[in-house]
mmCIF file of C-alpha atoms in Angstrom:
data_model
loop_
_atom_site.group_PDB
_atom_site.id
_atom_site.type_symbol
_atom_site.label_atom_id
_atom_site.label_comp_id
_atom_site.label_asym_id
_atom_site.label_seq_id
_atom_site.Cartn_x
_atom_site.Cartn_y
_atom_site.Cartn_z
ATOM 1 C CA PHE V 1 39.851 27.104 9.720
ATOM 2 C CA ILE V 2 37.845 27.823 12.856
ATOM 3 C CA PHE V 3 38.709 24.467 14.434
ATOM 4 C CA SER V 4 41.871 22.523 15.115
ATOM 5 C CA LYS V 5 41.918 18.710 15.150
ATOM 6 C CA LYS V 6 43.252 17.437 18.510
ATOM 7 C CA GLY V 7 43.439 14.330 20.620
ATOM 8 C CA MET V 8 41.646 14.717 23.958
ATOM 9 C CA LEU V 9 42.056 12.740 27.190
ATOM 10 C CA GLU V 10 39.599 13.438 30.004
ATOM 11 C CA TYR V 11 40.132 12.492 33.630
ATOM 12 C CA ALA V 12 37.509 13.136 36.309
ATOM 13 C CA GLU V 13 38.133 13.713 40.004
ATOM 14 C CA LEU V 14 41.881 13.110 40.159
ATOM 15 C CA LYS V 15 43.487 13.466 43.572
ATOM 16 C CA VAL V 16 46.316 15.662 42.239
ATOM 17 C CA ASN V 17 46.642 19.374 41.704
ATOM 18 C CA GLU V 18 46.752 21.069 38.325
ATOM 19 C CA ASP V 19 50.530 21.567 38.374
ATOM 20 C CA GLN V 20 51.201 17.848 38.930
ATOM 21 C CA PHE V 21 48.870 16.872 36.094
ATOM 22 C CA LEU V 22 50.363 19.539 33.816
ATOM 23 C CA GLU V 23 53.901 18.294 34.448
ATOM 24 C CA ALA V 24 52.972 14.637 33.896
ATOM 25 C CA SER V 25 50.999 15.475 30.748
ATOM 26 C CA LEU V 26 53.760 17.552 29.197
ATOM 27 C CA GLU V 27 56.332 14.844 29.961
ATOM 28 C CA ALA V 28 54.012 12.330 28.255
ATOM 29 C CA GLY V 29 53.847 14.513 25.136
ATOM 30 C CA ALA V 30 50.609 16.473 25.596
ATOM 31 C CA GLU V 31 50.412 19.929 24.058
ATOM 32 C CA ASP V 32 48.174 21.547 26.678
ATOM 33 C CA ILE V 33 45.861 20.835 29.601
ATOM 34 C CA GLU V 34 42.673 22.405 30.863
ATOM 35 C CA LEU V 35 40.858 22.166 34.189
ATOM 36 C CA LEU V 36 37.064 22.287 33.843
ATOM 37 C CA GLU V 37 35.133 22.061 37.104
ATOM 38 C CA ASP V 38 36.279 18.644 38.406
ATOM 39 C CA LYS V 39 37.789 17.345 35.141
ATOM 40 C CA PHE V 40 41.351 17.425 33.862
ATOM 41 C CA ILE V 41 41.623 17.479 30.070
ATOM 42 C CA ALA V 42 44.878 16.908 28.183
ATOM 43 C CA TYR V 43 45.140 17.867 24.507
ATOM 44 C CA THR V 44 47.531 16.146 22.111
ATOM 45 C CA ALA V 45 48.388 16.046 18.453
ATOM 46 C CA PRO V 46 45.969 13.549 16.856
ATOM 47 C CA ASP V 47 48.732 11.080 16.018
ATOM 48 C CA GLU V 48 50.160 11.249 19.562
ATOM 49 C CA LEU V 49 46.910 10.351 21.364
ATOM 50 C CA ALA V 50 47.773 6.684 21.924
ATOM 51 C CA VAL V 51 51.292 7.459 23.176
ATOM 52 C CA VAL V 52 50.128 10.113 25.648
ATOM 53 C CA ARG V 53 47.224 7.910 26.750
ATOM 54 C CA GLY V 54 49.610 5.053 27.519
ATOM 55 C CA ALA V 55 51.943 7.283 29.513
ATOM 56 C CA LEU V 56 49.158 8.936 31.529
ATOM 57 C CA SER V 57 47.331 5.631 32.078
ATOM 58 C CA SER V 58 50.349 4.256 33.907
ATOM 59 C CA SER V 59 50.128 7.121 36.422
ATOM 60 C CA TYR V 60 46.415 7.951 36.563
ATOM 61 C CA GLY V 61 44.599 4.909 35.186
ATOM 62 C CA ASP V 62 42.396 4.825 32.124
ATOM 63 C CA PRO V 63 40.861 8.157 31.117
ATOM 64 C CA GLU V 64 37.127 8.704 31.289
ATOM 65 C CA ALA V 65 37.247 9.648 27.590
ATOM 66 C CA ALA V 66 39.922 9.482 24.894
ATOM 67 C CA LYS V 67 39.098 10.673 21.405
ATOM 68 C CA ILE V 68 39.997 12.789 18.414
ATOM 69 C CA THR V 69 37.933 15.975 18.371
ATOM 70 C CA PHE V 70 37.839 19.491 17.007
ATOM 71 C CA ILE V 71 38.784 22.380 19.299
ATOM 72 C CA PRO V 72 37.806 25.979 18.422
ATOM 73 C CA VAL V 73 40.683 28.266 17.476
ATOM 74 C CA THR V 74 38.587 31.418 17.870
ATOM 75 C CA PHE V 75 35.461 31.951 19.949
ATOM 76 C CA THR V 76 32.265 33.936 19.592
ATOM 77 C CA ASP V 77 31.146 35.320 22.936
ATOM 78 C CA ILE V 78 27.426 35.267 23.679
ATOM 79 C CA ASP V 79 26.359 37.703 26.374
ATOM 80 C CA ASP V 80 22.625 37.896 25.678
ATOM 81 C CA VAL V 81 20.313 35.400 27.407
ATOM 82 C CA GLU V 82 17.801 35.345 24.546
ATOM 83 C CA THR V 83 20.540 34.530 22.014
ATOM 84 C CA ALA V 84 21.941 31.837 24.327
ATOM 85 C CA GLU V 85 18.523 30.204 24.674
ATOM 86 C CA LYS V 86 18.075 30.207 20.890
ATOM 87 C CA MET V 87 21.536 28.688 20.461
ATOM 88 C CA LEU V 88 20.815 25.909 22.967
ATOM 89 C CA LYS V 89 17.470 25.173 21.309
ATOM 90 C CA PHE V 90 19.177 24.997 17.906
ATOM 91 C CA ILE V 91 21.791 22.564 19.269
ATOM 92 C CA ASP V 92 19.041 20.367 20.742
ATOM 93 C CA ILE V 93 17.309 20.277 17.347
ATOM 94 C CA LEU V 94 20.561 19.318 15.603
ATOM 95 C CA GLU V 95 21.354 16.596 18.153
ATOM 96 C CA ASP V 96 17.886 15.065 17.672
ATOM 97 C CA LEU V 97 18.555 14.453 13.967
ATOM 98 C CA ASP V 98 19.413 10.827 13.182
ATOM 99 C CA ASP V 99 22.249 11.757 10.810
ATOM 100 C CA VAL V 100 24.021 14.020 13.322
ATOM 101 C CA GLN V 101 26.652 12.339 15.488
ATOM 102 C CA ASN V 102 28.362 15.338 17.143
ATOM 103 C CA VAL V 103 27.700 19.054 17.406
ATOM 104 C CA ILE V 104 30.751 21.233 17.972
ATOM 105 C CA GLY V 105 30.585 25.004 18.291
ATOM 106 C CA ASN V 106 32.939 27.914 18.754
ATOM 107 C CA PHE V 107 30.758 29.951 21.096
ATOM 108 C CA ARG V 108 31.013 30.585 24.805
ATOM 109 C CA PHE V 109 28.543 32.092 27.207
ATOM 110 C CA SER V 110 29.394 35.003 29.479
ATOM 111 C CA ASP V 111 29.187 34.571 33.255
ATOM 112 C CA LYS V 112 26.031 36.721 33.258
ATOM 113 C CA VAL V 113 24.323 34.398 30.777
ATOM 114 C CA MET V 114 25.455 31.282 32.624
ATOM 115 C CA SER V 115 24.020 32.546 35.916
ATOM 116 C CA GLU V 116 20.682 33.397 34.276
ATOM 117 C CA LEU V 117 20.401 30.080 32.415
ATOM 118 C CA LYS V 118 20.735 28.021 35.611
#
């Protein structure tokens, strides 16, 4: 119940602004978009991924990534550097296991933590 299953389309370095991408995505049937650094991400219902991908591909080309994923519904904020380092180490350990394909979490680091981790 912490995660929601969504389709995700990721475009990197588009030469459009966020409003143009939002409008095109919503017209194509996307539920929401997000701008992360230099990437545009459109979220869809899982069964609408192919339809939205086809519509956006005609305007913006093939996405860098298109997949079904789990998106957190609620987040746990981490504002302590020591806890963040432990969390990152734990994720590295999980990702090194042969049986683990993906690691998805519902945590986010505060700006203070992010600046200290860099």
